[in-house]
mmCIF file of N, CA and C in Angstrom:
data_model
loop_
_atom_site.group_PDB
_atom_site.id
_atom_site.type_symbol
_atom_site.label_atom_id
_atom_site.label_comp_id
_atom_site.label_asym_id
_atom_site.label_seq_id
_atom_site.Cartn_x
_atom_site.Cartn_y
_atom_site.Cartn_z
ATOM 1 N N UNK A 337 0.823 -1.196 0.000
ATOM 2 C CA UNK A 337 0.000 0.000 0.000
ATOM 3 C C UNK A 337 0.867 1.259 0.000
ATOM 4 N N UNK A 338 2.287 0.871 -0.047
ATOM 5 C CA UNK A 338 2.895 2.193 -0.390
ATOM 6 C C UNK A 338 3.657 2.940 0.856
ATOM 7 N N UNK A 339 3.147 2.576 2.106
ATOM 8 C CA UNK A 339 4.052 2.272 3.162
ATOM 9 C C UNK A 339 5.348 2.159 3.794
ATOM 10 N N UNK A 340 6.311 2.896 4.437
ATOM 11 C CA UNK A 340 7.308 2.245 4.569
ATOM 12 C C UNK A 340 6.961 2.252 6.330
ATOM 13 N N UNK A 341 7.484 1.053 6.509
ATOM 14 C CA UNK A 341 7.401 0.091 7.951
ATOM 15 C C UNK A 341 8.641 0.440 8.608
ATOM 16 N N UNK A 342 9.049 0.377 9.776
ATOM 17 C CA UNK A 342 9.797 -0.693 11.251
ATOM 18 C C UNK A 342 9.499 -0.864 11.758
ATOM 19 N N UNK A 343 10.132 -1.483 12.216
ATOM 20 C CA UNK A 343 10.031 -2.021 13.934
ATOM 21 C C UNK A 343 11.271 -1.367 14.989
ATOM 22 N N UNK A 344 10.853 -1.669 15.952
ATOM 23 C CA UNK A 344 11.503 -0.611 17.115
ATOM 24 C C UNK A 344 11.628 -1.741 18.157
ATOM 25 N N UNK A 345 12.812 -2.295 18.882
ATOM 26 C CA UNK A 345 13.006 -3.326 19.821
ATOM 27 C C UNK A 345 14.150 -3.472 20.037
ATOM 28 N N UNK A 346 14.489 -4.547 21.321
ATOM 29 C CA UNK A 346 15.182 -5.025 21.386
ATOM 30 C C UNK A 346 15.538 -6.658 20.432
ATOM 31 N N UNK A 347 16.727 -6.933 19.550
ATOM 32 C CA UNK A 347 16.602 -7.981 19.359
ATOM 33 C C UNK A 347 15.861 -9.033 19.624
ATOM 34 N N UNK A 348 15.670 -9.351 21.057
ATOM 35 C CA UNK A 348 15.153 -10.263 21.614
ATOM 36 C C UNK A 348 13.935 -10.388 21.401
ATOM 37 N N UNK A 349 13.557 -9.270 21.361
ATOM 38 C CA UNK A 349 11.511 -9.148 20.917
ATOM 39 C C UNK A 349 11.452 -9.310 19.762
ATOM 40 N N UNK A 350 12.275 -9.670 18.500
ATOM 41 C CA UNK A 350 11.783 -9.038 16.910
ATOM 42 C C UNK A 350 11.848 -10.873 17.055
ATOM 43 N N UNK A 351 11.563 -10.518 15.427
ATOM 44 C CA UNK A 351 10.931 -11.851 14.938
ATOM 45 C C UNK A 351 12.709 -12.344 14.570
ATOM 46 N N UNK A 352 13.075 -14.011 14.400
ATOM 47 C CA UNK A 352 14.421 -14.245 13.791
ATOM 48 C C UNK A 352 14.602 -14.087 12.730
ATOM 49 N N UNK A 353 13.501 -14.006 11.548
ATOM 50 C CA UNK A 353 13.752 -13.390 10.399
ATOM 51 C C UNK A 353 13.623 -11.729 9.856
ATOM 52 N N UNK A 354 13.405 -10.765 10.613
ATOM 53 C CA UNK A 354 13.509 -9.676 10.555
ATOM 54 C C UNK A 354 14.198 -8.871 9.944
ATOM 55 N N UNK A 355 15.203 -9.567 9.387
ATOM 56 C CA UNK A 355 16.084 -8.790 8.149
ATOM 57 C C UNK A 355 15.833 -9.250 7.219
ATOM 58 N N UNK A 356 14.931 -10.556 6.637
ATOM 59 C CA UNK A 356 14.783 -10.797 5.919
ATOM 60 C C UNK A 356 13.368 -10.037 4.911
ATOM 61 N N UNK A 357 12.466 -9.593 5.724
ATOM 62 C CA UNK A 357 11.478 -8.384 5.636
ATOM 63 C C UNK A 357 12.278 -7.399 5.012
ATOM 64 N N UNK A 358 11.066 -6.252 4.358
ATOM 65 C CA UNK A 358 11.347 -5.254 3.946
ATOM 66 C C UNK A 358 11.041 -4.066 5.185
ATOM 67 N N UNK A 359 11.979 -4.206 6.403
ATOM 68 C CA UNK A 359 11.215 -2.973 7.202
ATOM 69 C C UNK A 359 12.617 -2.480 7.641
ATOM 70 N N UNK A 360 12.643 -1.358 7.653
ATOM 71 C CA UNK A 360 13.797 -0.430 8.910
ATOM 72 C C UNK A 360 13.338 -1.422 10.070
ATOM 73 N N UNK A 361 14.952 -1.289 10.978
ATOM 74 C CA UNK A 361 14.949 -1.565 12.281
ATOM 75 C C UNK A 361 15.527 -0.985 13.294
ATOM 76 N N UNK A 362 15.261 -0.572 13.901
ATOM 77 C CA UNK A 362 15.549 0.774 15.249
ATOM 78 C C UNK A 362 15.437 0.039 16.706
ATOM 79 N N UNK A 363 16.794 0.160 17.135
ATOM 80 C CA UNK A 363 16.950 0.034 18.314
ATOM 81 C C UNK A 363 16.792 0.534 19.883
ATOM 82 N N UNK A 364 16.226 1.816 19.449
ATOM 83 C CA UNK A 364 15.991 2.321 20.594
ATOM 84 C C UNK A 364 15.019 3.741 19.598
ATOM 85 N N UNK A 365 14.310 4.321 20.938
ATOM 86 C CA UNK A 365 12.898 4.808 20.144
ATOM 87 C C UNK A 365 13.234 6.219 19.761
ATOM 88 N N UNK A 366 14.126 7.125 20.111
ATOM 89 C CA UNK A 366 14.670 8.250 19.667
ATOM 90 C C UNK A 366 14.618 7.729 18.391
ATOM 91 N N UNK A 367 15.249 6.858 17.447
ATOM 92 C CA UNK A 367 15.668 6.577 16.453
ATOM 93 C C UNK A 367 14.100 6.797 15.576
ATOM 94 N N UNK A 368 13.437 5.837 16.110
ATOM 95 C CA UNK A 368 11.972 5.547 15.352
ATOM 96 C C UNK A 368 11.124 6.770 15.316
ATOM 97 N N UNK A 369 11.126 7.208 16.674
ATOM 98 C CA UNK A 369 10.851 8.497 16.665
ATOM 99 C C UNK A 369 11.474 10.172 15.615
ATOM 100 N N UNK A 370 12.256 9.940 15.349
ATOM 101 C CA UNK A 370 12.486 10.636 13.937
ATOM 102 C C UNK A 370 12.273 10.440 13.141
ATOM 103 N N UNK A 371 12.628 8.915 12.789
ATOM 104 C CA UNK A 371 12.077 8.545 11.521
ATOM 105 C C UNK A 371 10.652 8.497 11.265
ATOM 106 N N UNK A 372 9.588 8.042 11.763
ATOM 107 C CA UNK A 372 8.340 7.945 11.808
ATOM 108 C C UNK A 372 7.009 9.169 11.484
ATOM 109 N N UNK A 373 6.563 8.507 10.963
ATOM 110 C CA UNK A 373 5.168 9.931 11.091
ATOM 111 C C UNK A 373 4.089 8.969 11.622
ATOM 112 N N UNK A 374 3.955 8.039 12.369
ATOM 113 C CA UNK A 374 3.044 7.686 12.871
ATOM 114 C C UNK A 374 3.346 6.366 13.863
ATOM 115 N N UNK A 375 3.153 6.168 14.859
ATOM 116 C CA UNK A 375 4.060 5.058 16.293
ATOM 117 C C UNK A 375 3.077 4.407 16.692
ATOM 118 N N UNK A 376 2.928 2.991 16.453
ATOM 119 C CA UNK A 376 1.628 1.956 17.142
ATOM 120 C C UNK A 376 2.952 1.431 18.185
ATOM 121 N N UNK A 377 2.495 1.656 19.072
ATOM 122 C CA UNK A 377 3.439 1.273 20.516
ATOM 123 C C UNK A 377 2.462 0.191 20.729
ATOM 124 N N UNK A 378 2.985 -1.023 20.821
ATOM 125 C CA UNK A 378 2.715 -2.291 21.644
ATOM 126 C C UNK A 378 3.011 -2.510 22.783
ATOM 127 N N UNK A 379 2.227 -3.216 23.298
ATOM 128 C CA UNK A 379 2.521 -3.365 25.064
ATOM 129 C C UNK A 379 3.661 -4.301 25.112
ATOM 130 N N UNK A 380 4.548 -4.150 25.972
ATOM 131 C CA UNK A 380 5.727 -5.191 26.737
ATOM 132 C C UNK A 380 4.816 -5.528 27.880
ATOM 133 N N UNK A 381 5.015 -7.017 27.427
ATOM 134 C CA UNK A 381 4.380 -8.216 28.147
ATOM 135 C C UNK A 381 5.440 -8.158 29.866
ATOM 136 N N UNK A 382 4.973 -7.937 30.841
ATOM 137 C CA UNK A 382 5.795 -8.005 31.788
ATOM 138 C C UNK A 382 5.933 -9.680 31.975
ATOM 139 N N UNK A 383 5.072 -10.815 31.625
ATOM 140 C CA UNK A 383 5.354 -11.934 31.725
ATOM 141 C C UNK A 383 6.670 -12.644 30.975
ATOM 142 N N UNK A 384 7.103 -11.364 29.952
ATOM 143 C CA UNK A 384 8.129 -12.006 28.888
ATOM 144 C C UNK A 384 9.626 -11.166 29.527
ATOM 145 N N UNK A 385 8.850 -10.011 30.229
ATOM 146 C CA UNK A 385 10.507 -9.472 30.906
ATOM 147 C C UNK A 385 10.559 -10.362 32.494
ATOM 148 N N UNK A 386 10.003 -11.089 32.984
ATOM 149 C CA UNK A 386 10.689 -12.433 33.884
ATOM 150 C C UNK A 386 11.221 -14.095 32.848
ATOM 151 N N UNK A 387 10.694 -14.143 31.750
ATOM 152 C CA UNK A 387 10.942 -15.433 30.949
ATOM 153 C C UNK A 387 12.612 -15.427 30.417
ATOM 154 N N UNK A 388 13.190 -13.780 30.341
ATOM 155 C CA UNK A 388 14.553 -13.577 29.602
ATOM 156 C C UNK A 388 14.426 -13.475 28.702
ATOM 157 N N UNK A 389 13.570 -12.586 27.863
ATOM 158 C CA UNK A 389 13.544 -11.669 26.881
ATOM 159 C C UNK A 389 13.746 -10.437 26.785
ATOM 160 N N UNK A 390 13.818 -9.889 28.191
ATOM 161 C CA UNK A 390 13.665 -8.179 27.925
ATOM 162 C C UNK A 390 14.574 -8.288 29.482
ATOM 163 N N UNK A 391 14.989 -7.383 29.959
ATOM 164 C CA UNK A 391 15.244 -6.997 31.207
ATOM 165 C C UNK A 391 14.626 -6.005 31.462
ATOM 166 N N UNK A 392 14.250 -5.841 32.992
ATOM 167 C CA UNK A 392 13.016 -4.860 33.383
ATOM 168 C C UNK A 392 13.565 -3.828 33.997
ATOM 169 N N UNK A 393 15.182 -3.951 34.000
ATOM 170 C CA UNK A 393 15.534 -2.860 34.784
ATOM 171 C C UNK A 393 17.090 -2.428 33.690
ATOM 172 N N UNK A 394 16.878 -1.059 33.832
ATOM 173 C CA UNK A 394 18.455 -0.663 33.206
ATOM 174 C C UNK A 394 18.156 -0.297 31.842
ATOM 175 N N UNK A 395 18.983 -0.129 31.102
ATOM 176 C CA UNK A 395 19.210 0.862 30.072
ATOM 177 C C UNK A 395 18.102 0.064 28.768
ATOM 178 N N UNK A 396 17.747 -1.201 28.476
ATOM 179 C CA UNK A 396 17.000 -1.824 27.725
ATOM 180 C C UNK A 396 15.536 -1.192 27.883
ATOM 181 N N UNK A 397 15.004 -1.416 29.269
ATOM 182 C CA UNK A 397 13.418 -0.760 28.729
ATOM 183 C C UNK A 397 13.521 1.113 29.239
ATOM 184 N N UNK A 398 14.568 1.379 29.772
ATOM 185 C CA UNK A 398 14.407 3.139 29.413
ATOM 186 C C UNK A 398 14.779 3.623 27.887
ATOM 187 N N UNK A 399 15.800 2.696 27.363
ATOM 188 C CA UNK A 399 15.977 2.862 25.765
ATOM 189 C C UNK A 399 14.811 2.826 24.602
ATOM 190 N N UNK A 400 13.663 1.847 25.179
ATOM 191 C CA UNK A 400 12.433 1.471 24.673
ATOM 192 C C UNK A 400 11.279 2.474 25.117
ATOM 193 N N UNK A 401 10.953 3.082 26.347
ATOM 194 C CA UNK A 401 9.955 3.759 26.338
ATOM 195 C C UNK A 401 9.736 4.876 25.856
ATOM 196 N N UNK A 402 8.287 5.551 25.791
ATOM 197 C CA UNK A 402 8.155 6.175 24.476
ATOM 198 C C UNK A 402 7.875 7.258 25.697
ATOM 199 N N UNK A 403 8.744 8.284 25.141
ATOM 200 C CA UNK A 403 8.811 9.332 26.704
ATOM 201 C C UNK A 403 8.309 10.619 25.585
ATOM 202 N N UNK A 404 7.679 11.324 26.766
ATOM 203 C CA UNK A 404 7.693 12.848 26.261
ATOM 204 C C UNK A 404 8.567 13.624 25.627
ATOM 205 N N UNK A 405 9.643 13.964 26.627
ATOM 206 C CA UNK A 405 10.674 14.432 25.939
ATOM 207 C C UNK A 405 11.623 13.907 24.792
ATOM 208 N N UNK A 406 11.006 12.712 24.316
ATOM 209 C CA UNK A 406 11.827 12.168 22.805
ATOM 210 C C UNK A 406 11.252 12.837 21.951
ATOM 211 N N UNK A 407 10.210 13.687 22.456
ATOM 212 C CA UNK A 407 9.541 14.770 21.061
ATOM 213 C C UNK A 407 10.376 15.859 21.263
ATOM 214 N N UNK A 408 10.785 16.537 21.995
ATOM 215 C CA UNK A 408 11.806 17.849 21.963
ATOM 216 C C UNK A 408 12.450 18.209 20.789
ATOM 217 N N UNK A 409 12.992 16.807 19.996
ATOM 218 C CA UNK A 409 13.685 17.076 18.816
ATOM 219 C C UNK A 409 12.642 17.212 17.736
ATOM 220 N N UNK A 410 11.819 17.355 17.653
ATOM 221 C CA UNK A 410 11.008 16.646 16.062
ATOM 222 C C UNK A 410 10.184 18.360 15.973
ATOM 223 N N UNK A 411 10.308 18.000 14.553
ATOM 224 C CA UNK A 411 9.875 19.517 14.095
ATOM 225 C C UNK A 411 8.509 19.318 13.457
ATOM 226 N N UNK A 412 7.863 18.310 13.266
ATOM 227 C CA UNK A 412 6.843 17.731 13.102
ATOM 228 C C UNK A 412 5.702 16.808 14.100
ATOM 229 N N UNK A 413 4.809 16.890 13.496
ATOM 230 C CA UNK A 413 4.100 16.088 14.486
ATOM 231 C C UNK A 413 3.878 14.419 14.604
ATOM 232 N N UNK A 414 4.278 13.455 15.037
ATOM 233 C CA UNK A 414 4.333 12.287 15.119
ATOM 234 C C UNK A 414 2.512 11.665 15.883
ATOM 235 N N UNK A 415 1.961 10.906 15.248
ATOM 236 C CA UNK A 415 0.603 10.363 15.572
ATOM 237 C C UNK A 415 0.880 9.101 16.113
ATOM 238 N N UNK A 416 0.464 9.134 17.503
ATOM 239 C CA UNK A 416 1.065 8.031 18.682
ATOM 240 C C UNK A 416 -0.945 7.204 18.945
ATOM 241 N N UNK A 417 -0.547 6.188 18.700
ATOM 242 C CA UNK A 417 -1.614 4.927 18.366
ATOM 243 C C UNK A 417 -0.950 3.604 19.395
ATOM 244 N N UNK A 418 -2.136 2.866 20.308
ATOM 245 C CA UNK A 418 -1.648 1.775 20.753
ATOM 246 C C UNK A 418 -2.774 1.111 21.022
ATOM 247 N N UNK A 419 -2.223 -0.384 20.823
ATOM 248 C CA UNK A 419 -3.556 -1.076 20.564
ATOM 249 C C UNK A 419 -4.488 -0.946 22.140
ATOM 250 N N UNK A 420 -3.839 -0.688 23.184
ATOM 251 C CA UNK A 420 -3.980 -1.510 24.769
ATOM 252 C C UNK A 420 -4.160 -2.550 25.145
ATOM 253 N N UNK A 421 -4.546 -2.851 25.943
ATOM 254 C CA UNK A 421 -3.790 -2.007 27.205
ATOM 255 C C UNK A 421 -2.445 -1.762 27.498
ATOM 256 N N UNK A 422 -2.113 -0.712 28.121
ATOM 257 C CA UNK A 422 -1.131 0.168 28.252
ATOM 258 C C UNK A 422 -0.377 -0.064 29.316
ATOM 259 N N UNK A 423 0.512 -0.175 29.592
ATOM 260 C CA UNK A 423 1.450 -0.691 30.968
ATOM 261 C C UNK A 423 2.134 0.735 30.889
ATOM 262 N N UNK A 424 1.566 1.941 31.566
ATOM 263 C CA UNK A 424 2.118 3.288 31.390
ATOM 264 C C UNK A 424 3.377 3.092 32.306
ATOM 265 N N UNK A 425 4.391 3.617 31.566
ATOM 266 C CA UNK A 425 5.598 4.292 32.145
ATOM 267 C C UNK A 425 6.782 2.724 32.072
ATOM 268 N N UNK A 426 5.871 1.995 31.981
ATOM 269 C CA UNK A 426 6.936 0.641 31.017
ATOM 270 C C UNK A 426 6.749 0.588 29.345
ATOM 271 N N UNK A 427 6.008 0.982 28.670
ATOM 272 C CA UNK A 427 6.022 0.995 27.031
ATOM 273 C C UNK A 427 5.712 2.487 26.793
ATOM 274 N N UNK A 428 4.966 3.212 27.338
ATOM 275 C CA UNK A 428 4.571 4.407 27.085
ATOM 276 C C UNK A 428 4.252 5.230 28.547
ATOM 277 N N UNK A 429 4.328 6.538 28.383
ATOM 278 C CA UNK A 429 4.737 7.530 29.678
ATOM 279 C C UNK A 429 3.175 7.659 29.228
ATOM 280 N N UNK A 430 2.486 8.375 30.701
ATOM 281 C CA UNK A 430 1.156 8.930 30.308
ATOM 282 C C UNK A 430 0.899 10.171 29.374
ATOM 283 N N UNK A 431 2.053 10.984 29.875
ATOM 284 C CA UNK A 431 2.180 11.863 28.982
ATOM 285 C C UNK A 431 2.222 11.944 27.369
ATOM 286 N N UNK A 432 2.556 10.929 27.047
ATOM 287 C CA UNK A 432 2.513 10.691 25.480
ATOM 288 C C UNK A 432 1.327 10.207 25.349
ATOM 289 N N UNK A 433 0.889 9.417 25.968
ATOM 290 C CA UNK A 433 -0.262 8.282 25.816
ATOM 291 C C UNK A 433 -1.642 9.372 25.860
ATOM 292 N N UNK A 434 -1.447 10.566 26.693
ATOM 293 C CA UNK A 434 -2.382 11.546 26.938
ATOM 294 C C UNK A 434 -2.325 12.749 25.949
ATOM 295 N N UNK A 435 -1.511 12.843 25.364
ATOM 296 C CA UNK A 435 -0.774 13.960 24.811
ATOM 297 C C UNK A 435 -1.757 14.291 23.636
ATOM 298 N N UNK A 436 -1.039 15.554 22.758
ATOM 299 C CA UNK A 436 -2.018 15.864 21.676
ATOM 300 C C UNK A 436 -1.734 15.325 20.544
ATOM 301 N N UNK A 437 -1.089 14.143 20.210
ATOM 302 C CA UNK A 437 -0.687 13.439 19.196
ATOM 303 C C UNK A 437 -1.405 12.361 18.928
ATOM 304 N N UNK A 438 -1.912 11.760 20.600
ATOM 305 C CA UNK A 438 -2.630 10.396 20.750
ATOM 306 C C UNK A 438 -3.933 10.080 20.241
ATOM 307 N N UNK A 439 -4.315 9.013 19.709
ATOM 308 C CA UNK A 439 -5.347 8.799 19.052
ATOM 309 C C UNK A 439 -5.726 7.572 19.796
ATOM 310 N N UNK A 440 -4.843 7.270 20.964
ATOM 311 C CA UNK A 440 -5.067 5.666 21.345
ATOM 312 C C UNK A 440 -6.910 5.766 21.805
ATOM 313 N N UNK A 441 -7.522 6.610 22.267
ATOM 314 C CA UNK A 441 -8.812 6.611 22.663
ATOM 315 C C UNK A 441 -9.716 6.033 21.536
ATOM 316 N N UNK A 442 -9.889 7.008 20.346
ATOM 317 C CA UNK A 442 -10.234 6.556 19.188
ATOM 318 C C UNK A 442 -10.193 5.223 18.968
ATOM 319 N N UNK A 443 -8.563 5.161 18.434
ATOM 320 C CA UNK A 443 -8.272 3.746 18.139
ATOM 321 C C UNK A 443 -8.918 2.535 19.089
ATOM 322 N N UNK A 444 -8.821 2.579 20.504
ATOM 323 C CA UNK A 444 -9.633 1.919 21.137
ATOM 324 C C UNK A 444 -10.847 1.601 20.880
ATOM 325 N N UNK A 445 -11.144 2.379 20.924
ATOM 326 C CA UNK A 445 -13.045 2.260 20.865
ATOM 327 C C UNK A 445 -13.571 2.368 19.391
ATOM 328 N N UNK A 446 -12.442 2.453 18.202
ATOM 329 C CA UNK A 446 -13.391 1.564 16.689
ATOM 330 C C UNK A 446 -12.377 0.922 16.248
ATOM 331 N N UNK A 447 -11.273 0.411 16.878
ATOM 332 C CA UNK A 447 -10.253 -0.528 16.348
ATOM 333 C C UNK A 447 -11.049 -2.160 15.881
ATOM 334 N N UNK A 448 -12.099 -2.556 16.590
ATOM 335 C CA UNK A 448 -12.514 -3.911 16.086
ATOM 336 C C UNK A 448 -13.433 -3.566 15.179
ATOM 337 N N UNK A 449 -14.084 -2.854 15.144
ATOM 338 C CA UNK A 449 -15.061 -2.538 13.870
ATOM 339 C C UNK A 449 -14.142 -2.015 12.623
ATOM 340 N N UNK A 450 -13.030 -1.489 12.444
ATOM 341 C CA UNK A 450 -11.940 -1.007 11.688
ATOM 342 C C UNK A 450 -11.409 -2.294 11.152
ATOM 343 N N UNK A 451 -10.860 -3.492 11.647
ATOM 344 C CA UNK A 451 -10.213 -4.165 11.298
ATOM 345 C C UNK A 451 -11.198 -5.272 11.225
ATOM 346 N N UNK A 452 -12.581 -5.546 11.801
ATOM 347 C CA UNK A 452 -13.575 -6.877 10.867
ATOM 348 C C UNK A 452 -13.662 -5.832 9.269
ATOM 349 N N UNK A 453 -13.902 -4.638 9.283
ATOM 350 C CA UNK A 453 -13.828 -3.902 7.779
ATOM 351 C C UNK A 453 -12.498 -4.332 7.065
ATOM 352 N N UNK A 454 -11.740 -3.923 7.437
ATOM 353 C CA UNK A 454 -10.464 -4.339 6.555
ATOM 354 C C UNK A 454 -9.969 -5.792 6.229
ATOM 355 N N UNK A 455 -10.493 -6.725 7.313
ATOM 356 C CA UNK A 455 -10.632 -8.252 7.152
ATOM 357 C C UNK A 455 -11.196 -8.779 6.003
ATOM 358 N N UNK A 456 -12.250 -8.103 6.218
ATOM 359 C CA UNK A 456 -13.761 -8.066 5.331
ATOM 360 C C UNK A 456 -13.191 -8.236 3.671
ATOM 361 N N UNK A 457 -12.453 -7.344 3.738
ATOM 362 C CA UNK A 457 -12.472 -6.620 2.177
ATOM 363 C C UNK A 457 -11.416 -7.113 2.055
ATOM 364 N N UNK A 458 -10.607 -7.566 2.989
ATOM 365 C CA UNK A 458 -9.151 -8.229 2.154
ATOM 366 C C UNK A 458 -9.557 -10.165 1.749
ATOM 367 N N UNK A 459 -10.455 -10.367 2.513
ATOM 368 C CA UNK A 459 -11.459 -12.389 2.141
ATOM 369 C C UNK A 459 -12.089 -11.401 1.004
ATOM 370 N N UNK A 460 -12.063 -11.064 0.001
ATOM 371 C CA UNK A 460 -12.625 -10.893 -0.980
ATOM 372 C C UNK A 460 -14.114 -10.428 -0.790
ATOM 373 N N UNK A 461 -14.669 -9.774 0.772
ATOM 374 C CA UNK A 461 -15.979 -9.522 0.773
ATOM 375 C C UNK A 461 -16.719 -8.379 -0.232
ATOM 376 N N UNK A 462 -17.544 -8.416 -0.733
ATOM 377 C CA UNK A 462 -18.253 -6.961 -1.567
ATOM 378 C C UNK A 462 -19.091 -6.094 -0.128
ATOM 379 N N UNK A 463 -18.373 -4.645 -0.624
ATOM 380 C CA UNK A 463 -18.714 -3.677 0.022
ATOM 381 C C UNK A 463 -20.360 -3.766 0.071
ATOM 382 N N UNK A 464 -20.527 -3.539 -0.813
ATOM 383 C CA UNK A 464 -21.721 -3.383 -1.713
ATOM 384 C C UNK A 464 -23.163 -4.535 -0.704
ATOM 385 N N UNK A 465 -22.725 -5.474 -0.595
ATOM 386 C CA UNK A 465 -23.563 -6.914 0.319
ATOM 387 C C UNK A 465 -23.906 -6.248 1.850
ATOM 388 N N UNK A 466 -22.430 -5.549 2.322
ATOM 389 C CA UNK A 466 -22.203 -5.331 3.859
ATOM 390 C C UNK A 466 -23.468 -3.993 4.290
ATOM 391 N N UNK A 467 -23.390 -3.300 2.916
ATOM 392 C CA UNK A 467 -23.975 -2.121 2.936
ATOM 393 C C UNK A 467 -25.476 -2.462 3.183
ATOM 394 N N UNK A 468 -25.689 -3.876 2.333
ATOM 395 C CA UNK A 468 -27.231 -4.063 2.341
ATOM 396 C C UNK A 468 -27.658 -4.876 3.265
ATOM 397 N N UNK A 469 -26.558 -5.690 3.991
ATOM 398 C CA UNK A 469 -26.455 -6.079 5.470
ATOM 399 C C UNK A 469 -27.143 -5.665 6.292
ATOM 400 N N UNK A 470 -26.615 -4.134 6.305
ATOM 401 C CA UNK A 470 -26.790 -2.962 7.685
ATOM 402 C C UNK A 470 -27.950 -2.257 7.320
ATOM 403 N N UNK A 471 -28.584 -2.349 6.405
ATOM 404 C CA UNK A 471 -29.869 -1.752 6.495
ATOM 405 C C UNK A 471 -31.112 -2.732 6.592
ATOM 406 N N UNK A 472 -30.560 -4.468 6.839
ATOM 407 C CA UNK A 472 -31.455 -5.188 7.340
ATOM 408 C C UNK A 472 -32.182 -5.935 5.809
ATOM 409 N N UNK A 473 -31.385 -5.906 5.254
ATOM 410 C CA UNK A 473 -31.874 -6.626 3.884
ATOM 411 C C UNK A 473 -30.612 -7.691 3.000
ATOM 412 N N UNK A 474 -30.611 -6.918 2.123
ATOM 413 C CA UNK A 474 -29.597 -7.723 1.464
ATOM 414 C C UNK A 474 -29.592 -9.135 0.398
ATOM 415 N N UNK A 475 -28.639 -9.447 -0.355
ATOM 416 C CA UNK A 475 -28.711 -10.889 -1.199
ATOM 417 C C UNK A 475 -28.156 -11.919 0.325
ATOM 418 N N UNK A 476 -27.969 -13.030 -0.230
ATOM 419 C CA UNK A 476 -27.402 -14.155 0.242
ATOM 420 C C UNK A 476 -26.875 -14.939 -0.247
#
C-alpha cells in the first residue's frame, strides 16, 4: 500500500527473520521516533521481561519507552496509536499516551469494527452486500 514500515526493539523481541522483511529496524525509540510519522506502541508483556527476553531494569526498557521528551527534537508532528492495554511508564509515559498526538482513545473504541472492515475486504468480501447487510436486507 505504499508504506514504509519498522520495527523498534530489542533484538530479543523481533521476529528471527527480521532482516529478511522489507522494514527499517531501530533500536531504541529516539531513532523511530524521527524517523516515523506515525508510532503503534505495543505493550511489553511483563510476563516475557521475567521469561529472559527483555530486562526490566536498566538501560534496555528506558531505551524502549516512548517518553515525552523524545519529542523535543522533532519539528513535526508524530501520531502516537496503541492497541492496549497500556502498561504506562513501562512501554509508554502517560504523557505521550495523553498527549495531543494520541489517538489511542479513538483507536480503542473503533479498532474492532476497523479491522472486521479491513478483514472483510481483504477475504474478498463486496462492500456493496455489507452495505445491504446494515440496512437489514440484502442478497445471500
Amino acid at each position: 500500500m505504499g508504506a514504509e514500515v519498522a520495527v523498534c526493539g530489542p533484538r530479543s523481541l523481533l521476529p528471527s527473520a527480521i532482516d529478511e522483511l522489507e522494514v527499517a529496524v531501530f533500536h531504541r525509540i529516539e531513532q523511530a521516533i524521527e524517523w516515523a510519522d506515525a508510532l503503534n506502541i505495543l505493550r511489553l508483556q511483563l510476563e516475557r521481561m521475567t521469561a529472559g527476553y527483555i530486562r526490566r531494569c536498566g538501560n534496555t526498557i528506558a531505551s524502549l519507552v516512548c517518553r515525552a521528551n523524545g519529542w523535543s527534537a522533532r519539528k513535526r508532528n508524530v501520531l502516537i496509536l496503541h492497541p492496549g492495554p497500556m502498561n504506562r511508564g513501562v512501554e509508554i509515559d502517560s504523557d505521550v499516551a495523553d498527549g495531543p498526538f494520541s489517538v489511542i482513545l479513538n483507536q480503542v473504541t473503533n479498532g474492532v469494527a476497523v479491522r472486521m472492515a479491513v478483514l472483510y475486504l481483504l477475504s474478498g468480501g463486496k462492500p456493496e452486500l455489507a452495505e445491504a447487510a446494515k440496512r437489514g436486507g440484502g442478497e445471500r
